[in-house]
Short mmCIF file of C-alpha atoms in Angstrom, two decimals:
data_model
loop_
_atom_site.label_atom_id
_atom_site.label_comp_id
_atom_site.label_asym_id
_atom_site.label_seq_id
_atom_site.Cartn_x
_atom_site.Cartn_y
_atom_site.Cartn_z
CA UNK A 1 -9.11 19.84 21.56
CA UNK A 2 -11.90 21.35 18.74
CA UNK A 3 -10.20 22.67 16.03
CA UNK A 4 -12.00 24.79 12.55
CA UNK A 5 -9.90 22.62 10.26
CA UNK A 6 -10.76 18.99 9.02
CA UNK A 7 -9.07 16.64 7.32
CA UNK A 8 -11.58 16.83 4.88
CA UNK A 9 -9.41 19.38 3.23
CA UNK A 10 -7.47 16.66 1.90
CA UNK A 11 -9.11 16.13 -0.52
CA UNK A 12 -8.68 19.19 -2.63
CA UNK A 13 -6.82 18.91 -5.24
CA UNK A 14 -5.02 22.17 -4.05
CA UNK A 15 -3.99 20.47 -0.97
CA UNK A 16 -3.21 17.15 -2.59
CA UNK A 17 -0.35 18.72 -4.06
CA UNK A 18 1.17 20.45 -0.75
CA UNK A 19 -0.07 17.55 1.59
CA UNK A 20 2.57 17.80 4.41
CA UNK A 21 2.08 21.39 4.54
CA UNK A 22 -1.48 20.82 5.27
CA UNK A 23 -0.67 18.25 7.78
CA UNK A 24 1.76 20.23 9.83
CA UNK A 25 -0.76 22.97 10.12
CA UNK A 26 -3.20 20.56 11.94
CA UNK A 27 0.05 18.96 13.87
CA UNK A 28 0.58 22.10 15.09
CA UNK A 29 -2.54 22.53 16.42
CA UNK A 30 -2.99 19.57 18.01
CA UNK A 31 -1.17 16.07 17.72
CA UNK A 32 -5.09 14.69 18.38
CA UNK A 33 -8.31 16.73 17.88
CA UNK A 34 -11.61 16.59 17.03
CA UNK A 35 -12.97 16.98 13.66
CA UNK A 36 -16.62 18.08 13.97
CA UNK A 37 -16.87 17.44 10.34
CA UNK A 38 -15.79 13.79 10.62
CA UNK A 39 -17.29 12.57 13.23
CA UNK A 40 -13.82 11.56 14.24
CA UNK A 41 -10.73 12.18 16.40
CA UNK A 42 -8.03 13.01 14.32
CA UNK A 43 -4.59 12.00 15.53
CA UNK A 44 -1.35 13.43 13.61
CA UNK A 45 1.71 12.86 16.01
CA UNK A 46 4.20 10.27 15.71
CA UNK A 47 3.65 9.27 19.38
CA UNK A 48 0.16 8.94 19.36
CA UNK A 49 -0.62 7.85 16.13
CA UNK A 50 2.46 4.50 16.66
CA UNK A 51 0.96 4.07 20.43
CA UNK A 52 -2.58 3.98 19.20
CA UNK A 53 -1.80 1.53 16.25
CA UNK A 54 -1.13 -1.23 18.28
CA UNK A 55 -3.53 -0.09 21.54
CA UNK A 56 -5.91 -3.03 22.42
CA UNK A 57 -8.63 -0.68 23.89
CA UNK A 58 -9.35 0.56 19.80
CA UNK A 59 -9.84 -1.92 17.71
CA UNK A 60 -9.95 -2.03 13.75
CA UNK A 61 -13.66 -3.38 13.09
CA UNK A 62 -14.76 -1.13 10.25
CA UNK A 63 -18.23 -1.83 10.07
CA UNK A 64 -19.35 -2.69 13.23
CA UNK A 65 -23.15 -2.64 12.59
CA UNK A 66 -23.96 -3.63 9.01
CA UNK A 67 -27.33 -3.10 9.16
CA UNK A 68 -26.46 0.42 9.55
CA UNK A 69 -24.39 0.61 6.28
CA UNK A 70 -25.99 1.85 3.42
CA UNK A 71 -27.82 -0.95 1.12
CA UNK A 72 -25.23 -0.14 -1.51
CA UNK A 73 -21.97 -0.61 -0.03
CA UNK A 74 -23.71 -3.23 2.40
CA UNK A 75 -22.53 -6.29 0.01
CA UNK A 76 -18.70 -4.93 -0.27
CA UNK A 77 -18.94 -4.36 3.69
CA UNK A 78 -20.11 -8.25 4.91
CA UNK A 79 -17.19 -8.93 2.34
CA UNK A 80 -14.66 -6.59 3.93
CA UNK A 81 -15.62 -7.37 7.52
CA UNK A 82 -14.10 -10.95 7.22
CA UNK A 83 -10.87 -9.71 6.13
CA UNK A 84 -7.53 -9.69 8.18
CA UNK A 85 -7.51 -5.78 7.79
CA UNK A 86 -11.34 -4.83 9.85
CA UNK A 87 -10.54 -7.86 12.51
CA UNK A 88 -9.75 -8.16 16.08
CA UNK A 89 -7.84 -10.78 18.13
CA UNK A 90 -8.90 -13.63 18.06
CA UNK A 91 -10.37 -13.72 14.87
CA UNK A 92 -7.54 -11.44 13.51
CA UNK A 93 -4.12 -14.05 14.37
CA UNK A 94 -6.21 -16.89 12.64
CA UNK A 95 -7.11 -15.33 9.75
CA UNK A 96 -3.51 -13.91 9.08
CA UNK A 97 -1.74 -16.72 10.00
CA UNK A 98 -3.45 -18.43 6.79
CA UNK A 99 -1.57 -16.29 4.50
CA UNK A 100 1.47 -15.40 6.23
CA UNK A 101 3.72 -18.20 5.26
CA UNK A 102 3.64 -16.71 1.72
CA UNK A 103 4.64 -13.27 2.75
CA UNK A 104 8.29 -15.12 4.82
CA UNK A 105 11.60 -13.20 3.76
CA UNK A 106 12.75 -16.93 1.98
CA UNK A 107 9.02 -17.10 0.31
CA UNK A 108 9.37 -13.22 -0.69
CA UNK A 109 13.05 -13.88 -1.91
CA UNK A 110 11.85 -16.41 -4.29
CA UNK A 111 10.21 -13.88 -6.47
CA UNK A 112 13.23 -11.74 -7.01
CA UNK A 113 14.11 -13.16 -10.20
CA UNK A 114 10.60 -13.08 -11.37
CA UNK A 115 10.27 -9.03 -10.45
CA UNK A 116 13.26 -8.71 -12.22
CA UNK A 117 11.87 -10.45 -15.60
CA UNK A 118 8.58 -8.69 -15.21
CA UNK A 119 10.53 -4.99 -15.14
CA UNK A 120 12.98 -6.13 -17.82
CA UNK A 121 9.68 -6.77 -20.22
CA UNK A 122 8.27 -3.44 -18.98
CA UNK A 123 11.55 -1.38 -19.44
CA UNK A 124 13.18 -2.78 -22.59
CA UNK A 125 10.18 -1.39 -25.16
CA UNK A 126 10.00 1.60 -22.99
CA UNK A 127 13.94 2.18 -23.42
CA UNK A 128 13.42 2.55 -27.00
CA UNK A 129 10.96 5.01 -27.16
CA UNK A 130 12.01 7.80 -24.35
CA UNK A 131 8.45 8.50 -22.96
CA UNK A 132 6.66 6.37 -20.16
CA UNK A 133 3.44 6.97 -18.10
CA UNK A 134 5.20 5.55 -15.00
CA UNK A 135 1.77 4.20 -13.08
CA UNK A 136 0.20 2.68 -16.03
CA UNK A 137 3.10 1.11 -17.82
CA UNK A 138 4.92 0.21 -14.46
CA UNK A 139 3.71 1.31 -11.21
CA UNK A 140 0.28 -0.29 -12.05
CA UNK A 141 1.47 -3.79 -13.68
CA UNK A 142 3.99 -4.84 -12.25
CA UNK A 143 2.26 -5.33 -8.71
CA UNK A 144 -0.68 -6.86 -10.13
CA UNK A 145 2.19 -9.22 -12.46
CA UNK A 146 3.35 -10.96 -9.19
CA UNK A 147 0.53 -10.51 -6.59
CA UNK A 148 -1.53 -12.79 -9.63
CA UNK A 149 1.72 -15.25 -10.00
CA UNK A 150 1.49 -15.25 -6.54
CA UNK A 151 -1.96 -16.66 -6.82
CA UNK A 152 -1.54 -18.38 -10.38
CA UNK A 153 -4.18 -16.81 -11.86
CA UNK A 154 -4.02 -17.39 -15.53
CA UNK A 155 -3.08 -14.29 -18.06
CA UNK A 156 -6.13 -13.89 -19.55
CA UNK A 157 -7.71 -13.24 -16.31
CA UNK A 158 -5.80 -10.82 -15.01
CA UNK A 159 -7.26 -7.53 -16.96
CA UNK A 160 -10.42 -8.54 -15.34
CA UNK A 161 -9.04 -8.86 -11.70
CA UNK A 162 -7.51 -5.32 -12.34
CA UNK A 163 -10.77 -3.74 -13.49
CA UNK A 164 -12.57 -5.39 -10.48
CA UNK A 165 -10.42 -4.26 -7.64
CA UNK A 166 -10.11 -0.04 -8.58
CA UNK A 167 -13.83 0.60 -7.79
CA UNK A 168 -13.51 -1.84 -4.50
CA UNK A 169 -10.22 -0.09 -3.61
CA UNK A 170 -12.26 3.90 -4.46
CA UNK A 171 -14.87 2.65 -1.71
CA UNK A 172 -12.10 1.53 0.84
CA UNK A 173 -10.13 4.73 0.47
CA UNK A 174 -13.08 6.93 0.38
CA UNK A 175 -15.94 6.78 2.68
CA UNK A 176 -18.08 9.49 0.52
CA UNK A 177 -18.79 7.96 -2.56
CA UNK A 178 -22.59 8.45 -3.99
CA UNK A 179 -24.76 5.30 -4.34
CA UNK A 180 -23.66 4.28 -8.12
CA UNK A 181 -20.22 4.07 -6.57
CA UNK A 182 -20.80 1.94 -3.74
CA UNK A 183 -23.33 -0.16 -5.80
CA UNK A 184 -19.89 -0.81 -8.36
CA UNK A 185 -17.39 -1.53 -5.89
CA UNK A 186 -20.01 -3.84 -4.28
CA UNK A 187 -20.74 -5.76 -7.73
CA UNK A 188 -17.18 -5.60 -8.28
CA UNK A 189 -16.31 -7.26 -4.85
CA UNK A 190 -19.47 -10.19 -5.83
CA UNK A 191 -17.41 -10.85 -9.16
CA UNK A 192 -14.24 -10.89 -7.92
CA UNK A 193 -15.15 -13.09 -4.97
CA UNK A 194 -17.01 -15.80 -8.03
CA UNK A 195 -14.11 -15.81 -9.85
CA UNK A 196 -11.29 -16.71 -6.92
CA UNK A 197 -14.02 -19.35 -5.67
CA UNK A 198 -13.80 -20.96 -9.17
CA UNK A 199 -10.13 -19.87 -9.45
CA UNK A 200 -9.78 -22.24 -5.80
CA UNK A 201 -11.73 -25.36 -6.79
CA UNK A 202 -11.02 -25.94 -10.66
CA UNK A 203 -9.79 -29.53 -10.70
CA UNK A 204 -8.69 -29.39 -14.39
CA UNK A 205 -5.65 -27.36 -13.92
CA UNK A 206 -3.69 -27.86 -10.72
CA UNK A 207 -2.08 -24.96 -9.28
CA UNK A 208 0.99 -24.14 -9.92
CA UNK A 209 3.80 -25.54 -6.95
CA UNK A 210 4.50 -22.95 -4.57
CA UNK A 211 2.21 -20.36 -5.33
CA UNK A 212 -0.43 -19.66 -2.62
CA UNK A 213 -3.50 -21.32 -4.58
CA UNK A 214 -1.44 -24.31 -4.20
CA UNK A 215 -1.35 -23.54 -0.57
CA UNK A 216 -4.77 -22.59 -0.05
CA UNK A 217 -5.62 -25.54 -1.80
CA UNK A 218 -3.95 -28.38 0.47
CA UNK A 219 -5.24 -25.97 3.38
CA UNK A 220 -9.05 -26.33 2.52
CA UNK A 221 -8.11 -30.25 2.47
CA UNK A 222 -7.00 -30.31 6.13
CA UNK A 223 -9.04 -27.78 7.51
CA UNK A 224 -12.71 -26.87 7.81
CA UNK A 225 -11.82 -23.26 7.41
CA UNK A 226 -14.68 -21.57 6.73
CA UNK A 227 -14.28 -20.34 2.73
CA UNK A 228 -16.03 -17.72 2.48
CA UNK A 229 -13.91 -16.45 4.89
CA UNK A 230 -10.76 -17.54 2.60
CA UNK A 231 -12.14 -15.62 -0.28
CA UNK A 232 -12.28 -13.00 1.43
CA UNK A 233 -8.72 -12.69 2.08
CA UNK A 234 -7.47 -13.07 -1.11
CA UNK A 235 -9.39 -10.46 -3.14
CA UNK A 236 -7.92 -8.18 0.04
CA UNK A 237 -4.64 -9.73 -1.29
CA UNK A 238 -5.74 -9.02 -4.85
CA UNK A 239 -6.69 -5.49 -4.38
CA UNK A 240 -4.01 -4.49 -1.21
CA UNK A 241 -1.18 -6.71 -3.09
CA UNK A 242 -0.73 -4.46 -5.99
CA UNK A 243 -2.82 -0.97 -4.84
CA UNK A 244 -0.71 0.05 -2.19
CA UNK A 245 2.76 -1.00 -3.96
CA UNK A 246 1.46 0.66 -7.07
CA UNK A 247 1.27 4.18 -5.55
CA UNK A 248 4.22 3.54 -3.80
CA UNK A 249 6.11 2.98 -6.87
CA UNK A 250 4.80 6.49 -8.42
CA UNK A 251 5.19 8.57 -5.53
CA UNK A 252 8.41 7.20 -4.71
CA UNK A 253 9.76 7.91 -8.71
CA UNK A 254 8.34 11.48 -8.16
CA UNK A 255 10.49 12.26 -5.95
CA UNK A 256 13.36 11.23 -6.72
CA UNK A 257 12.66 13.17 -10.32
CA UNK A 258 11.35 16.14 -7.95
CA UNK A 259 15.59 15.64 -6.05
CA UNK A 260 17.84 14.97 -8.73
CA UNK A 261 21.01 14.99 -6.08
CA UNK A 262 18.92 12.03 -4.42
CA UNK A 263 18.67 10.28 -7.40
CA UNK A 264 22.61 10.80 -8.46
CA UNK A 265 23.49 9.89 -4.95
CA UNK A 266 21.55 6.40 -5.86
CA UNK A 267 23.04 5.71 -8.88
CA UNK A 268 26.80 6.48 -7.67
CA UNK A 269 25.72 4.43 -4.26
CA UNK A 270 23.47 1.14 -5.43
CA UNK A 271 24.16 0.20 -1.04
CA UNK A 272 21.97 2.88 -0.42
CA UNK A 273 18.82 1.11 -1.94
CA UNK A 274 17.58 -0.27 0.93
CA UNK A 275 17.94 2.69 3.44
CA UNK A 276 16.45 4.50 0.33
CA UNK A 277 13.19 2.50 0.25
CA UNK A 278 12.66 3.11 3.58
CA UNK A 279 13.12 7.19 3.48
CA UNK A 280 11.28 6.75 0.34
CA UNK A 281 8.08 5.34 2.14
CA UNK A 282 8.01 7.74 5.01
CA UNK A 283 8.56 10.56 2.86
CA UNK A 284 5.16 9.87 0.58
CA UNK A 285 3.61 6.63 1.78
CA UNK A 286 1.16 4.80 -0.03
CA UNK A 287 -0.93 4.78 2.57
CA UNK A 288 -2.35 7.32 4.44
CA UNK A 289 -4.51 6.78 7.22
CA UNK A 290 -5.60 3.70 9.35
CA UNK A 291 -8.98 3.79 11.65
CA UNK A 292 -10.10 2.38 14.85
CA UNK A 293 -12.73 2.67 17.20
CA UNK A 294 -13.09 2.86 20.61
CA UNK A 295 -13.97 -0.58 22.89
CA UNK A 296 -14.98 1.55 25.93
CA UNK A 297 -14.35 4.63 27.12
CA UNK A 298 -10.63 5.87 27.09
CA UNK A 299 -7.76 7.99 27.13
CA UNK A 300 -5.86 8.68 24.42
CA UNK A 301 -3.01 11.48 24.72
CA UNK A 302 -4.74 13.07 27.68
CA UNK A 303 -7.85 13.38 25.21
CA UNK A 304 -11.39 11.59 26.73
CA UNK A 305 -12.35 9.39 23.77
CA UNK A 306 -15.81 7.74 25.29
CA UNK A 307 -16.77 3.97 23.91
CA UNK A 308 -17.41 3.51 20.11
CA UNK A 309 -15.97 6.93 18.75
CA UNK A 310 -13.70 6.63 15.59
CA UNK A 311 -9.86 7.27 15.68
CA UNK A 312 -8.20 8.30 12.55
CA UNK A 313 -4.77 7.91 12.47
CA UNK A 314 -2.47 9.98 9.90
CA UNK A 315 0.36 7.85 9.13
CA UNK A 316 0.92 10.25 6.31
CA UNK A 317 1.44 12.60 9.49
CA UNK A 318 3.20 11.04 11.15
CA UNK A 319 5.53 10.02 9.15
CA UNK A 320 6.95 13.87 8.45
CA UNK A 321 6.73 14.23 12.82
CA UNK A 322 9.82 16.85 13.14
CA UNK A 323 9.63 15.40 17.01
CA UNK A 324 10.50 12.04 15.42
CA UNK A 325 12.01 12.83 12.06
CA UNK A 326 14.49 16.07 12.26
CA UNK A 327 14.40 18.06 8.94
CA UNK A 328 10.84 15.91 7.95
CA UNK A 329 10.57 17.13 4.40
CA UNK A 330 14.09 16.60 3.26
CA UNK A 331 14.65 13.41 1.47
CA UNK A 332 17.95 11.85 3.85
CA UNK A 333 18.77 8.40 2.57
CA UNK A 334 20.78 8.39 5.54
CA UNK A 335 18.76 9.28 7.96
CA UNK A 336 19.07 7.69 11.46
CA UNK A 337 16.43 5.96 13.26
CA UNK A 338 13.13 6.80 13.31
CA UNK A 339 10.45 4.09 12.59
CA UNK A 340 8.05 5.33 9.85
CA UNK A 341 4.68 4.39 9.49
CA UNK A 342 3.92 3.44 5.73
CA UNK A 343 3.05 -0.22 6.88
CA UNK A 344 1.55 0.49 10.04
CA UNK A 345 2.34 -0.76 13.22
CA UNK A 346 1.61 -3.76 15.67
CA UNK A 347 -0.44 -6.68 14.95
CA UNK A 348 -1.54 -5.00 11.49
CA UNK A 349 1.80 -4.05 10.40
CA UNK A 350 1.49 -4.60 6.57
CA UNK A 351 1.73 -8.72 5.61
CA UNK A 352 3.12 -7.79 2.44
CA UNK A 353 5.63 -5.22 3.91
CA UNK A 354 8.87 -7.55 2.24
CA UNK A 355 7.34 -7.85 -0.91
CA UNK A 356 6.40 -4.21 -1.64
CA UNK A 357 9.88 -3.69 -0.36
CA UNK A 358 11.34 -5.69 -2.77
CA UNK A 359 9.45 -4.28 -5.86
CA UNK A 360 9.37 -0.82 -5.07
CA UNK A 361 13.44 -1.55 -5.01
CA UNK A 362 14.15 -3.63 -8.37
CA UNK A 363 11.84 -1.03 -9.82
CA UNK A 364 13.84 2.13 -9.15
CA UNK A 365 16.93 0.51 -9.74
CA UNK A 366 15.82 0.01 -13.10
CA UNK A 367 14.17 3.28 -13.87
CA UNK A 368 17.62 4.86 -12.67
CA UNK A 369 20.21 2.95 -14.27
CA UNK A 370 18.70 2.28 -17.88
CA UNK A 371 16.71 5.37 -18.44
CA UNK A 372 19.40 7.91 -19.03
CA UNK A 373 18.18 11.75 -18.69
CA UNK A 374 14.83 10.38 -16.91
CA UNK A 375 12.88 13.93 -16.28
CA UNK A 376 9.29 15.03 -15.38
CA UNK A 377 7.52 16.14 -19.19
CA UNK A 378 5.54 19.29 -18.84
CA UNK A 379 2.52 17.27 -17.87
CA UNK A 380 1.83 18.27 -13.93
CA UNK A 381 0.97 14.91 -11.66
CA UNK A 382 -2.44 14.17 -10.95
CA UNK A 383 -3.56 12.73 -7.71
CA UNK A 384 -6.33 10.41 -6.83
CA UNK A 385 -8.79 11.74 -4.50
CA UNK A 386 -9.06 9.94 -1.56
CA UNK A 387 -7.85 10.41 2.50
CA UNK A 388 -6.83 7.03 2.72
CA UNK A 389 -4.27 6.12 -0.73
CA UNK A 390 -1.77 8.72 -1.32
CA UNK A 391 -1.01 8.07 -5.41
CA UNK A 392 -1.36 9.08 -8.48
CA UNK A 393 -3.00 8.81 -11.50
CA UNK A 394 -0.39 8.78 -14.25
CA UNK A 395 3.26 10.17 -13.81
CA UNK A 396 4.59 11.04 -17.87
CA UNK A 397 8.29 11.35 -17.61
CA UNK A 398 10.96 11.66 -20.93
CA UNK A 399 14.62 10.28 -21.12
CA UNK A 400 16.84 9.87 -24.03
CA UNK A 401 15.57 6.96 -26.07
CA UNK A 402 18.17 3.66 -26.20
CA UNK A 403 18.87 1.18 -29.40
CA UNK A 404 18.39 -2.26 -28.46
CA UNK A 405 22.72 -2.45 -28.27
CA UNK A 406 22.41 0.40 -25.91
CA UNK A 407 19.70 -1.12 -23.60
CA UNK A 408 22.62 -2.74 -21.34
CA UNK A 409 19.34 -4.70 -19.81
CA UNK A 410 18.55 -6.10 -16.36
CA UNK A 411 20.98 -6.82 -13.64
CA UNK A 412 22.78 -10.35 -13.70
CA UNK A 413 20.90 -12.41 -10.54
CA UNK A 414 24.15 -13.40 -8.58
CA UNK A 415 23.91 -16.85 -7.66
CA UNK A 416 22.61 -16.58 -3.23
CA UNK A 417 19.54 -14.63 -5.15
CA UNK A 418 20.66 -11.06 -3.99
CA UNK A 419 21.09 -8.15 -6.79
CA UNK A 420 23.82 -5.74 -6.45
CA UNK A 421 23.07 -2.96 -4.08
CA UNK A 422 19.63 -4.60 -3.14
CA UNK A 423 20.78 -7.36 -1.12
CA UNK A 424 18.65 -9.30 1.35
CA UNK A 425 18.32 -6.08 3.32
CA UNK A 426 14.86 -5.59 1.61
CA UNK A 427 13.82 -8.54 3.63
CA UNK A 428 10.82 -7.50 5.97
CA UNK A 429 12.72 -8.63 8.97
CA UNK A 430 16.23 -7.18 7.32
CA UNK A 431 15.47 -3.80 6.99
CA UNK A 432 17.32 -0.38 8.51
CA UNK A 433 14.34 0.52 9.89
CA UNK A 434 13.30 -2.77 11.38
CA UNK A 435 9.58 -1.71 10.95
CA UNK A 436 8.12 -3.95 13.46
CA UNK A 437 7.71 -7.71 14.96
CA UNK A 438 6.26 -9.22 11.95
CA UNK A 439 6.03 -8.05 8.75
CA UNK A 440 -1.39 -6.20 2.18
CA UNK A 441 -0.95 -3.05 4.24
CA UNK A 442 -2.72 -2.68 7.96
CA UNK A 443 -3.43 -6.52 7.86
#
């Protein structure tokens, strides 16, 4: 079906703000259309967006001619056709399975107690002082904290890995940008991918035991992976590790402020956590939208989609489906079944999925239990533009300010490395929702 809307309208800022609205007009008419102005079929039903995720006959190449790219994103796309996220099968199992075995539930658990430090130094100051931009003095460092611990890249570093991966992650999630914006996520990708080469091979200090450099590094030893191929991968770690679980963290803290009764229900129930995360997620996800294209000629939801024809798929969409999810825009921590789409779905579903889990969690436990009267100032949010990432650019909230004796700090780590009300339920293979077969998002 041709319909006058696009999804284009997404990204006014008018429509930023009522989002679902905007996606249940073009859900209601038509779970899969085409948008003339996109070039694109446009798919916003649960059904067909989850069956098309994992469909064989569309695969997730993003760049399938390079030569036709222009010369200014060129560079940024030979870099991000090698990654996980714009493969197929084969090429797609191999290059994931040389990451996954950092992203396991016991791998991911080992980093609870080092979230957990990483808020405490975050929160404590902020306690004190009863104002906090939410993204940039948590949403946006604590990711990029453990994602770089993760890959034991050095503290002084880290500013510049930060500054590197927002212009790669504005071309990603927009496919508009002018030349001078593709030319600096492109020159940001070449320095990025310089640094993790170095980062890889410096002899002088050896990694750090169990962090993935260590494992990359005994890896390139035994293999002849190729390593360009490796770098690759880990600036998508760099930039997915800590993007997608930024935004996550902001939209998620909106709106719980935006429900207050949610919030209370949180704080009297800590057991809820995990079946919060999850309602959390499909209510705002971080991400938005995933893309395929067409092997051959096909059909798709009784639609004709002919060989080489891109398929955008609204997880954001989806995800708020009253077919799939009764009541869509009410925030239900204890809502049954239902298998939301913030980490995709099939082969891709999101590598980090755990992890983000596990942050987003420790996060909002602390924001809820040691900021006491945590409200929205008078500052209105401000969303990025983009159809892809749904987050936003600074979230200023006020509480009542706490004395150091009043600070009653962060949770006590019981001893089996669960924290109270967080358990190992916000394990990727542990959760309510049991998202998918096996748990950076779309990898």
């Amino acid at each position: 079906m041709r319909t006058s809307s696009s999804l284009l309208r997404a990204l006014r800022p008018q429509v930023q703000e009522r989002l679902y609205e905007f996606y249940d007009e073009l859900r209601s008419a038509d779970h899969l259309f085409w948008d003339r102005h996109l070039g694109a079929w446009v798919a916003t039903g649960h059904a067909v967006v989850s069956s098309a995720a994992g469909d064989p006959r569309l695969s997730s190449v993003r760049y399938p001619d390079i030569e036709a790219v222009s010369e200014e994103l060129r560079p940024l796309a030979k870099v991000l056709s090698r990654q996980m996220l714009y493969s197929d099968a084969p090429d797609h199992s191999r290059l994931r399975a040389l990451i996954s075995r950092a992203f396991t539930p016991r791998a991911v658990a080992t980093l609870r107690a080092r979230i957990i430090e990483a808020v405490d130094r975050i929160i404590t100051p902020a306690a004190r002082t009863g104002r906090m931009d939410i993204v940039a003095d948590l949403a946006r460092p604590l990711p990029l904290t453990i994602i770089c611990d993760l890959l034991d890249v050095p503290q002084q570093d880290r500013s510049a890995l930060a500054s590197w991966s927002e212009p790669i992650a504005e071309a990603i999630g927009n496919s508009r940008l002018d030349a001078d914006g593709n030319r600096a996520a492109s020159q940001s990708m070449a320095h990025m991918l310089t640094y993790l080469r170095e980062l890889l091979t410096r002899h002088d200090t050896p990694p750090a035991p169990h962090t993935l450099r260590a494992l990359l590094s005994a890896q390139m030893e035994n293999t002849d992976q190729d390593f360009d191929e490796l770098l690759a991968n880990c600036a998508l770690l760099l930039i997915a590790g800590h993007e997608t679980t930024t935004h996550f963290i902001g939209n998620a803290t909106l709106a719980l402020l935006r429900h207050p009764h949610a919030a209370d229900e949180l704080r009297r129930r800590p057991d809820l956590m995990p079946a919060a995360v999850e309602e959390l997620l499909r209510y705002d996800a971080p991400v938005q939208l995933m893309l395929r294209r067409a092997r051959q000629d096909l059909d798709l939801a009784d639609r004709a989609i002919a060989e080489g024809q891109t398929v955008l798929l609204v997880c954001g969409a989806a995800n708020r489906d009253p077919a799939v999810f009764p009541d869509p825009h009410v925030l239900d921590f204890e809502r049954p079944g239902g298998r939301h789409m913030a980490f995709g779905h099939g082969p891709h579903f999101c590598l980090g999925a755990g992890l983000a889990r596990l942050e987003g969690a420790i996060a909002l436990e602390a924001l809820l239990t040691r900021l006491p009267g945590l409200r929205l100032d008078s500052t209105a949010p401000q969303w990025q533009r983009s159809l892809n990432f749904r987050g936003l650019t600074s979230l200023n909230v006020a509480f009542t300010p706490l004395s150091d004796a009043h600070d009653r700090g962060p949770q006590t780590t019981p001893t089996n490395g669960s924290s109270p009300g967080l358990g190992s339920a916000t394990h990727a293979d542990q959760c309510p929702a049991r998202p998918g077969p096996d748990g950076v998002t779309g990898a």
